[in-house]
XYZ file of C-alpha atoms in Angstrom:
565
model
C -6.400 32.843 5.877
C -6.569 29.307 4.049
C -5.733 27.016 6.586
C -6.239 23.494 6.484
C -7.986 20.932 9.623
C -6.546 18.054 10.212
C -8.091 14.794 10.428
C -6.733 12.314 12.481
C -6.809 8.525 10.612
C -5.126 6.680 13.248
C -2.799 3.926 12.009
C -2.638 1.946 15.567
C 0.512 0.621 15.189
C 2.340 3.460 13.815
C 1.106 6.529 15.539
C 4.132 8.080 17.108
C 3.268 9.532 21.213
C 6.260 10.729 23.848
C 6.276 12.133 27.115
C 6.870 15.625 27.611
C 8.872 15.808 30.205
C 10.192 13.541 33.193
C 7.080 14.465 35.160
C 4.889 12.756 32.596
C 6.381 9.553 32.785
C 4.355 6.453 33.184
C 4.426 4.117 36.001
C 3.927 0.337 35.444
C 0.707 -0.625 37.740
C 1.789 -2.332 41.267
C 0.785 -5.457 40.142
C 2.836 -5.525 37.685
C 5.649 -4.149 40.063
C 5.304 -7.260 41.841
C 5.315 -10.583 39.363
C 9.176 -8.758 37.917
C 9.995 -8.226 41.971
C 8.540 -11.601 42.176
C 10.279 -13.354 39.140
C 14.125 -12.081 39.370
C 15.253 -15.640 37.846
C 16.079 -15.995 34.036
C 13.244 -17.977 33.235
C 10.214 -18.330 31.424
C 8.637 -16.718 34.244
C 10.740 -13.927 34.397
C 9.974 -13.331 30.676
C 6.091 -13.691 30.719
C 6.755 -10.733 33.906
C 8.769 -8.791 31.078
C 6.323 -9.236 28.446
C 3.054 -8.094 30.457
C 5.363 -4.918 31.550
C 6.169 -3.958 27.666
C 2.282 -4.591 26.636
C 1.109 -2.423 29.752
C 3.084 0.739 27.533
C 2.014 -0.634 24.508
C -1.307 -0.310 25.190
C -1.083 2.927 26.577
C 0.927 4.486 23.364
C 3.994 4.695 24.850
C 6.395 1.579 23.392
C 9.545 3.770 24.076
C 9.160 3.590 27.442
C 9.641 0.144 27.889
C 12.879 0.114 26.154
C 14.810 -1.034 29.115
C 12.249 -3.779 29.655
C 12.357 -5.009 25.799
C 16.805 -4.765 26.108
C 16.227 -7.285 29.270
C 13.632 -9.657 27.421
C 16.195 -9.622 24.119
C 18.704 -10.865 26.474
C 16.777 -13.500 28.417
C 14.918 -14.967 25.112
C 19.000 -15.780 23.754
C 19.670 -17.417 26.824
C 17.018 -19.361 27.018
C 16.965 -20.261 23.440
C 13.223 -20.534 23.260
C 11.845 -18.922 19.872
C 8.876 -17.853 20.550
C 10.496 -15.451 23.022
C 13.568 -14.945 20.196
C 10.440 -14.263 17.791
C 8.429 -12.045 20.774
C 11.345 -9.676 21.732
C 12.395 -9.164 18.115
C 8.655 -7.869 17.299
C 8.688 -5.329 20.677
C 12.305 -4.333 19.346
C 10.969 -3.329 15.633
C 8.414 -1.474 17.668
C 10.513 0.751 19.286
C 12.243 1.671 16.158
C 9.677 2.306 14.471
C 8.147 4.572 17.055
C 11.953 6.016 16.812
C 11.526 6.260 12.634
C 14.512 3.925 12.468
C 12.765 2.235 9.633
C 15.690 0.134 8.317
C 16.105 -0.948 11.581
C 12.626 -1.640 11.954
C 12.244 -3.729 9.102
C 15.669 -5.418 9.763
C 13.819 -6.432 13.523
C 10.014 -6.910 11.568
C 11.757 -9.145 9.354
C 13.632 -11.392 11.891
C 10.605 -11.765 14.050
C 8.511 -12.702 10.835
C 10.930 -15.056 10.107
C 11.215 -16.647 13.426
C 7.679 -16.613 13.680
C 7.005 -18.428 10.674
C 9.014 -21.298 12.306
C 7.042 -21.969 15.114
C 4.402 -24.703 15.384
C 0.912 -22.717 14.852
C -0.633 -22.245 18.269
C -3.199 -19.218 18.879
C 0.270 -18.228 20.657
C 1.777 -17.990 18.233
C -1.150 -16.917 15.613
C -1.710 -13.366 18.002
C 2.238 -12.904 17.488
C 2.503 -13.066 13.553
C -0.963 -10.772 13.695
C 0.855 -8.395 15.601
C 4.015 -8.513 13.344
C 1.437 -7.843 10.259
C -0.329 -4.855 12.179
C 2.911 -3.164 12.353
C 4.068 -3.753 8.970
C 0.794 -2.666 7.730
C 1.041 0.721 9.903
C 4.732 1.233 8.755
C 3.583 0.890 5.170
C 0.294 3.382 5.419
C 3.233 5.740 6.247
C 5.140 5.459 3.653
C 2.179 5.601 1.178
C 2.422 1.919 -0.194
C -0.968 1.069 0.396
C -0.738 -1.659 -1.546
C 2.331 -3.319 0.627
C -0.023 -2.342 3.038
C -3.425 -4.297 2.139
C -1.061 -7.397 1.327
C 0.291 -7.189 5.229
C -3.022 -6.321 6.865
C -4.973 -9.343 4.394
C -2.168 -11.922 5.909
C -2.787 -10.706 9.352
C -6.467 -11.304 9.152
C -5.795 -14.624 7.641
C -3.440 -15.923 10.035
C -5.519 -14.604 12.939
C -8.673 -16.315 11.610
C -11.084 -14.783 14.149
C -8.144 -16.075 17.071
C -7.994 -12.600 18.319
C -10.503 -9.877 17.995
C -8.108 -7.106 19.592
C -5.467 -7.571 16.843
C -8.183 -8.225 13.765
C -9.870 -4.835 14.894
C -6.848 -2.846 14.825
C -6.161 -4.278 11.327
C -9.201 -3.652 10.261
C -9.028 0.468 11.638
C -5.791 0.350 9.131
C -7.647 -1.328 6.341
C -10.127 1.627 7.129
C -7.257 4.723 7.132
C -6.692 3.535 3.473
C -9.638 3.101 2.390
C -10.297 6.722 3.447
C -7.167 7.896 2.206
C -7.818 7.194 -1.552
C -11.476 8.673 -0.737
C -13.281 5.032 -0.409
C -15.597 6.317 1.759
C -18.182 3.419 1.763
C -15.680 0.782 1.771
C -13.986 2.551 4.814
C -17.580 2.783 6.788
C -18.427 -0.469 5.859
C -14.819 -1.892 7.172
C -14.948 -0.104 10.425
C -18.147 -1.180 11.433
C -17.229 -5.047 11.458
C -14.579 -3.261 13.420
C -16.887 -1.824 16.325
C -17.313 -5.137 17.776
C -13.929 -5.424 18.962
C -11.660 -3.121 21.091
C -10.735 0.176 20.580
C -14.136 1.240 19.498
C -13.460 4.683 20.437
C -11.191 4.946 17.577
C -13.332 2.983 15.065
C -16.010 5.513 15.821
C -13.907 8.280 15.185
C -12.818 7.207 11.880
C -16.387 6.798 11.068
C -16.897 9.890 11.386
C -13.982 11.173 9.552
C -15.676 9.104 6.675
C -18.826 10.334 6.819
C -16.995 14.400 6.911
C -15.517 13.149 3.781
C -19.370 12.612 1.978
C -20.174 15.808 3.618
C -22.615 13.752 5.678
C -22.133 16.084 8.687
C -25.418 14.976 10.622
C -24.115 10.842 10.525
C -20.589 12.305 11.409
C -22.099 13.779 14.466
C -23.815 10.423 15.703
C -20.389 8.568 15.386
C -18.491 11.552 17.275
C -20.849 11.402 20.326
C -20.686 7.468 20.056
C -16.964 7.764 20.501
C -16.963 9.652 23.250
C -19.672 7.652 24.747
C -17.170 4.361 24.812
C -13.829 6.337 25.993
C -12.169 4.514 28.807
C -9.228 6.695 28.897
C -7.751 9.967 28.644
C -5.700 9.120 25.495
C -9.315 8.107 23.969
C -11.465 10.935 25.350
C -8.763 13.072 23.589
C -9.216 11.334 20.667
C -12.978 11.874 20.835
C -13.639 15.184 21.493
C -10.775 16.100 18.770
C -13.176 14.370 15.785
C -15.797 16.572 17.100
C -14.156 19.489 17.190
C -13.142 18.571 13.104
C -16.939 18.244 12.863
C -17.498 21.420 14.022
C -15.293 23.202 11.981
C -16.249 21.432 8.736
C -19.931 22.619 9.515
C -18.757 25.985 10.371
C -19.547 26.374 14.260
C -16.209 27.599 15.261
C -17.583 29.203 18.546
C -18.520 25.292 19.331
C -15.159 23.783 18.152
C -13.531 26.207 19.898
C -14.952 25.598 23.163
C -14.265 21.749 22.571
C -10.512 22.551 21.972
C -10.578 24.446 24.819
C -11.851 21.305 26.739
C -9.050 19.320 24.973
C -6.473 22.038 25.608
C -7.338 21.533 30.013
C -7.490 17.291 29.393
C -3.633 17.238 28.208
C -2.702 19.212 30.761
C -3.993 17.042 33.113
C -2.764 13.603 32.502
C -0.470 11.561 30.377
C 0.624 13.511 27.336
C 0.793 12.280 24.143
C 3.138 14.267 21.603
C 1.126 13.624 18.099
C -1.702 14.184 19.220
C -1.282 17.229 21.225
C 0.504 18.624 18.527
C -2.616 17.907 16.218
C -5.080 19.349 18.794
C -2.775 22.687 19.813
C -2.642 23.179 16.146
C -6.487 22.919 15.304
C -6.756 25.398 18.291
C -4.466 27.952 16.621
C -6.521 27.725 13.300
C -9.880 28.821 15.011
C -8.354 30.855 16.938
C -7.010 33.158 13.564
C -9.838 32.315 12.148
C -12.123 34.207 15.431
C -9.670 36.975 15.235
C -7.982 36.443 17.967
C -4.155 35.998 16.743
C -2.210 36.142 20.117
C -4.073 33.543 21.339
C -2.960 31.585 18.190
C 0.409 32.383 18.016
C 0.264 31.120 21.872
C -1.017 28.042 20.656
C 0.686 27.272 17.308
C 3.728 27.763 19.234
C 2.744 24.964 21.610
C 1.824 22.871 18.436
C 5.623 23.245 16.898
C 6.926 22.379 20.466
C 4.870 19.444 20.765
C 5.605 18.213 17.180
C 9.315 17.972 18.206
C 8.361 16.027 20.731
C 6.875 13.699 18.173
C 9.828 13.570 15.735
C 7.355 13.845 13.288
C 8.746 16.080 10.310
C 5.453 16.377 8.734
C 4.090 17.467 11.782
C 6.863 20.302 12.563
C 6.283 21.367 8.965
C 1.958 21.849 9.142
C 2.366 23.621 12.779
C 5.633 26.310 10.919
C 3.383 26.694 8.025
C 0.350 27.395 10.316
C 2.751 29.937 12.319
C 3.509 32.149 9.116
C 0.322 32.835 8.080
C -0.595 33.476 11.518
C 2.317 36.480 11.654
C 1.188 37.791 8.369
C -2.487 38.145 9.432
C -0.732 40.238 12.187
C 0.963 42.006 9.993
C 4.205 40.844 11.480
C 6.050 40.560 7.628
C 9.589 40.037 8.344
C 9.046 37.631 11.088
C 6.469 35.980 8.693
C 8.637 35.837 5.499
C 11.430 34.469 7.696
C 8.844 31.864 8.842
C 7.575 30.961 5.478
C 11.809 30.417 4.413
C 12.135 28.098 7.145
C 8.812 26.055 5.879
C 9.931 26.077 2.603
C 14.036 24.824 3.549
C 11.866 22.083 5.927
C 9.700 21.051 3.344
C 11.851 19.563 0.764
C 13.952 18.173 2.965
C 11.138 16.457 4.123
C 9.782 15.531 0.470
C 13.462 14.290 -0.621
C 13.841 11.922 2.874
C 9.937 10.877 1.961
C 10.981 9.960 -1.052
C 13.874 8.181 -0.380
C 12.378 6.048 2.501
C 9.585 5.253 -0.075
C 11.836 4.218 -2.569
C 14.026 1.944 0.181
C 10.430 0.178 0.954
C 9.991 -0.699 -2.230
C 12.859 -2.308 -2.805
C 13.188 -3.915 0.706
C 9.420 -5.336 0.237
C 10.783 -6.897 -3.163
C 13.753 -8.281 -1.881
C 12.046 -9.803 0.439
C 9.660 -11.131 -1.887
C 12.255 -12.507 -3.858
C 13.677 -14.696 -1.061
C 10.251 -15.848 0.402
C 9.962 -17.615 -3.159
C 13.076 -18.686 -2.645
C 12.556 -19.894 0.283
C 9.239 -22.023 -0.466
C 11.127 -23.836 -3.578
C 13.872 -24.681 -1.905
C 11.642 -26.022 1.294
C 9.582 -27.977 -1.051
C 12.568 -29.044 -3.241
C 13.975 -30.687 0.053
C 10.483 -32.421 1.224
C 10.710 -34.560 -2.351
C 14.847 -35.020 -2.763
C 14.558 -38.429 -1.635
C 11.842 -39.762 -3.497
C 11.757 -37.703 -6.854
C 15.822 -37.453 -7.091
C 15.939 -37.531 -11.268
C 12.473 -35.725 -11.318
C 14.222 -32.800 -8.627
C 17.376 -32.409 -10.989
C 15.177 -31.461 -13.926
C 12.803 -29.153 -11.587
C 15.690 -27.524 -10.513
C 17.401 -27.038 -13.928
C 13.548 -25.089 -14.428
C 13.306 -23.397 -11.775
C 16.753 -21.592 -12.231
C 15.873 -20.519 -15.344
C 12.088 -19.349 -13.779
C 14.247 -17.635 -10.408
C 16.835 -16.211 -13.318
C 13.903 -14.852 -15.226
C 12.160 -13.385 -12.381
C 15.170 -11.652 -10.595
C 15.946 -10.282 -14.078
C 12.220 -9.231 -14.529
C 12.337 -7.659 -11.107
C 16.079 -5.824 -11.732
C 14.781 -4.347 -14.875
C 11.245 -3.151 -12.841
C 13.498 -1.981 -9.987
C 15.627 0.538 -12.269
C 11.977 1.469 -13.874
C 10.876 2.683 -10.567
C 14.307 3.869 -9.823
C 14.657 5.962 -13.408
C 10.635 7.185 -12.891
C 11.838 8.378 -9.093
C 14.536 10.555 -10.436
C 12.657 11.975 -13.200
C 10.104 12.812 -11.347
C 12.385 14.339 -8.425
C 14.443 16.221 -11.137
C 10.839 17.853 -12.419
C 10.029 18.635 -8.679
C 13.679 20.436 -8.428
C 13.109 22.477 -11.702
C 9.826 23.497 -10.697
C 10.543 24.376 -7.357
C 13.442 26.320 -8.676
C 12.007 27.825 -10.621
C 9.114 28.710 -7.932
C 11.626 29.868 -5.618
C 12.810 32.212 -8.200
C 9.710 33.798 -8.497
C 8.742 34.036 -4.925
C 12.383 35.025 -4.316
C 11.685 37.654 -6.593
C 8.690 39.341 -5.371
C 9.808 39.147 -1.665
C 12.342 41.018 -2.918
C 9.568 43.844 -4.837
C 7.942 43.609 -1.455
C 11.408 44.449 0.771
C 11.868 47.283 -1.651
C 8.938 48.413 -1.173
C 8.636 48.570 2.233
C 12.330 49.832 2.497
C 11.177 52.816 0.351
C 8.230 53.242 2.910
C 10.912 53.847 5.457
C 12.985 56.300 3.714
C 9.551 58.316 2.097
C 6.786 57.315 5.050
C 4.738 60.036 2.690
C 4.435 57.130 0.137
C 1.520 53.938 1.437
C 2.824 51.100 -0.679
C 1.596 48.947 2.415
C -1.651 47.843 0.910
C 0.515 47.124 -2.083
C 3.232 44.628 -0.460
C 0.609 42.995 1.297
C -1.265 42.268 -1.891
C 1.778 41.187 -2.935
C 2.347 38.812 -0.062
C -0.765 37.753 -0.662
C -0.278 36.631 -4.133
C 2.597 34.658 -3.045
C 0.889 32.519 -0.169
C -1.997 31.308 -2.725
C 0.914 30.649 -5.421
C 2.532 28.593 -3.246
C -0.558 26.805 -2.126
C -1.411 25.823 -6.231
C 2.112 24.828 -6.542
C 1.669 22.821 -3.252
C -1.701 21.277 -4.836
C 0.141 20.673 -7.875
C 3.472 18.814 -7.573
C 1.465 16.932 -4.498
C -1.243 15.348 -7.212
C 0.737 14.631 -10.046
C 2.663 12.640 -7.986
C -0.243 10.342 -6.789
C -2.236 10.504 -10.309
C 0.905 10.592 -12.463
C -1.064 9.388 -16.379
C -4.486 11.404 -15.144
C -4.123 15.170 -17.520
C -3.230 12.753 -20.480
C -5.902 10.674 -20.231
C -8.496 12.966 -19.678
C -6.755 15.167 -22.631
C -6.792 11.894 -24.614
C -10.748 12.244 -24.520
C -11.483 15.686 -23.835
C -8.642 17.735 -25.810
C -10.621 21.185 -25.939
C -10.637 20.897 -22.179
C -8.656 24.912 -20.902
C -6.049 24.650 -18.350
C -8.286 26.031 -15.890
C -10.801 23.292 -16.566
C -8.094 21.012 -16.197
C -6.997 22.397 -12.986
C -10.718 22.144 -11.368
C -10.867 18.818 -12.758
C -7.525 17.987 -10.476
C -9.266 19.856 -7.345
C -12.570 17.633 -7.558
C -10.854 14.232 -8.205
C -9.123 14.698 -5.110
C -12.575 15.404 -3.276
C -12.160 19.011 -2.331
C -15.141 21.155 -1.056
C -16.290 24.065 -3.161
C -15.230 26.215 -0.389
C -11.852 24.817 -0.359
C -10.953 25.028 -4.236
C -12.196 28.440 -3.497
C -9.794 29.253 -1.101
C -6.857 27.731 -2.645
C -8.031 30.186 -6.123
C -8.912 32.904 -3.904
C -12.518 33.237 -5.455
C -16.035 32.889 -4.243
C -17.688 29.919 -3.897
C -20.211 31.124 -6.342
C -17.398 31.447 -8.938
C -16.488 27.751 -8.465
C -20.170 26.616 -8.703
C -20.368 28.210 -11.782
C -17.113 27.076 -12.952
C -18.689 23.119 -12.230
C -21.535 23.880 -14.223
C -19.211 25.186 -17.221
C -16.917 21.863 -16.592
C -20.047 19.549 -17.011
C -20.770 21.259 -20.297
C -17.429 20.636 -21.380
C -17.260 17.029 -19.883
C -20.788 15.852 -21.906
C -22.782 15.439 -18.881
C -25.927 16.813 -19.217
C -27.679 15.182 -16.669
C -27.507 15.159 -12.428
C -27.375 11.278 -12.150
C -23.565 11.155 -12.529
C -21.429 13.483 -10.320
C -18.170 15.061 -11.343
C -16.301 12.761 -8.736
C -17.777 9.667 -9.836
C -17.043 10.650 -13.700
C -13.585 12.045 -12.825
C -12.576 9.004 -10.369
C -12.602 7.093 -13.981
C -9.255 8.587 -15.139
């Protein structure tokens, strides 16, 4: 089976956790009980009481359950008029939505509280508040892939902060470090997180230093940051966390017994205590893979089961998708066919739904982030236009008959790059929805060869075409995991088969196609797997590639060439 391990890059302000049931709700500590019994007035007292309540769940992962408590502060903060509270309540409100993946509403709350903020005379108050603000927007756009957006809102976080708050400038920094790892920055991302290790959360930093170090295949330094982490957990949530990245380790270095046993450990932990949706989901699902991958497919069909339960939990399509992918392959190792082609039809319906909404939410941050842009500037010249009216008047008129021509200019500028992205968006969906019709075609087709052949197995049970549909079956699970690979990279490197055909134009599709597997940093055993060949036949297919590629000697590696185009 060719099943993928997740690594979990935690954004901190963005990581979606509920409750599973009523029993697992969290009580607020009895001090805390006591200042909101204490302070019933509508006062500034009342509303420090209300804000220590909402960061108690906050820093436990679990925003959504001070909802009533963040209603209640939004109400107060009005009637007492006081901004920074207007400002404060807005920021706990965008949390909630975005922990809800209202993201319009999010940004509509992010935006108001940023805005508010901004207002405010610069205390460290009020510095921790507009950090906070920035860590979420940051988060929000590491979800939606505009890393960018994202390095622009975690940059004016750390400025703003200036070393005022160390909790808030770590966390930015562990989402400066889930980019840097995303786009396979390795060094960068080690070198970011371990400014980040003197600050809180180190648990987590760890972690993602070892996820780094997995990525460089430097499985003896991703050990020594895995027992580090669980070394400083001071929780449940981060013991979880903890023995999770070593169980990744594990598998990456091919001691499933090991991993197994630490899932197992993980598996008793969330049982015990708080439980924490994403991340169960993640862990239940690792524990299916090893599971299938020991032999032992009840147990994983147990546990995969648990992982698509647990991902509904978490609202998190992407999640819900991985776990019903994970579940099909499962059946079909079981030889369970009908239940597993029905499976692998409900992955595929879930799927593009979940590309198209992806896409869609991607484009509507795009142009939301502009917009915004666009009346920030607008903003600044008409707050500077206003400081010099009274002494500049004639020297105003003519800046202002420029700078409507400049704001003109720009908004045009912006229109035109707007319906660029907009006209590149549906191109590139209307290629995705020809080539996925025309891969559902094909699959559609030989499920049906398979059905007929296993229908005339029932009606001649003298004739074995089993071996034969499962082949076939076969064929169509790796097809779908190319066409996966595929549409999934030319959609991040969009210009990279032309350029490297602009240099190389003898290169074979094939070559091409390996060329595609190693700039995204795959292991030799997973291009493997996804070709269903050995390992051997890759290595030798490298050595081939360098020949074709001009480089004769070891100092360069194929990554470092490739990560050129």
């Amino acid at each position: 089976m060719k099943k993928r391990f997740l690594f979990l890059l935690l954004v901190l302000s963005a990581l979606s956790v509920f409750p599973q049931n009523s029993e697992d709700v969290l009580s607020l500590p009895d001090s805390l009980v006591g200042r909101l019994k204490e302070h019933r007035k509508a006062d500034l007292a009342r509303a420090e009481a209300l804000d220590a309540a909402i960061m108690f769940y906050y820093d436990e992962h679990r925003i959504l359950e001070a909802h009533g408590y963040i209603i209640e502060l939004l109400s107060l903060a009005d009637d007492l008029k006081d901004n920074f509270w207007i400002a404060q309540s807005q920021y706990y409100k965008s949390l909630f939505e975005l922990e809800n993946n209202n993201f319009d509403v999010f940004l509509s709350y992010s935006d108001k509280a940023l805005e508010q903020a901004d207002m405010l005379q610069m205390t460290d108050q009020v510095r921790v508040l507009l950090g906070r603000i920035y860590l979420s927007k940051s988060g929000y756009f590491i979800n939606m892939n505009l890393f960018p957006e994202s390095q622009e809102a975690i940059q004016n976080g750390l400025n703003v902060l200036n070393g005022s708050n160390t909790k808030v400038e770590t966390r930015l920094l562990n989402n400066l470090s889930v980019i840097y790892n995303e786009i396979g920055n390795y060094d960068d991302c080690i070198k970011t997180l371990k400014k980040a290790i003197n600050g809180e959360k180190k648990c987590i930093s760890y972690g993602n230093i070892a996820s780094a170090y997995l990525g460089k295949e430097c499985f003896d330094s991703a050990l020594i940051y895995t027992d580090s982490a669980l070394l400083v957990s001071n929780s449940l949530y981060d013991s979880l966390v903890a023995i999770h990245f070593r169980g990744i380790t594990m598998v990456r270095m091919g001691h499933l017994d090991i991993a197994e046993q630490l899932y197992d450990e993980c598996l008793s932990k969330t049982r015990l205590g708080h439980s924490y949706a994403y991340l169960n989901s993640l862990i239940y699902q690792n524990s299916a893979s090893i599971a299938a991958d020991n032999g032992n497919f009840k147990k994983a069909l147990l546990l995969v089961e648990d992982g698509i339960q647990f991902s509904r939990y978490s609202r998190n399509d992407s999640r819900i998708v991985d776990c019903i992918k994970l579940k099909a392959q499962i059946l079909s190792s079981m030889h369970e066919f009908e239940k597993s082609i029905i499976c692998f039809l409900e992955y595929d319906s879930l799927r593009n739904v979940l590309l198209t909404n992806q896409n869609k939410d991607r484009v509507n941050a795009i142009i939301h982030e502009n917009e915004v842009r666009i009346m920030q500037q607008q903003y600044d010249t008409e707050t500077k236009l206003a400081e010099q009216r009274q002494l500049y008047t004639i020297i105003i008129a003519v800046l202002i008959v420029i700078l409507t021509f400049v704001a003109v200019f720009f908004i045009i500028k912006i229109k035109k790059q707007n319906e660029m992205l907009l006209q590149q968006e549906l191109e590139l969906r209307n290629r995705e929805i020809t080539a996925k019709s025309i891969g559902k075609m094909q699959s559609n087709e030989m499920l049906n060869d398979i059905i007929e052949k296993l229908s005339e197995m029932e009606e001649h049970p003298e004739k074995n075409v089993l071996p034969s549909a499962i082949r076939d079956l076969k064929t169509l699970v790796d097809a779908d995991a190319k066409k996966d690979f595929d549409l999934h990279f030319v959609q991040m490197h969009p210009d990279f088969y032309q350029k490297l055909l602009a240099d190389f134009p003898k290169l074979t599709q094939n070559e091409l196609r390996l060329c595609a597997f190693i700039k995204s940093n795959l292991s030799m055993k997973e291009i493997a797997a996804i070709n269903g060949i050995s390992a051997d036949s890759v290595k030798t297919a490298r050595k081939r590639l360098r020949k074709s590629l001009n480089l004769t000697g070891e100092d360069t590696s194929l990554l470092e060439f490739l990560s050129k185009y």
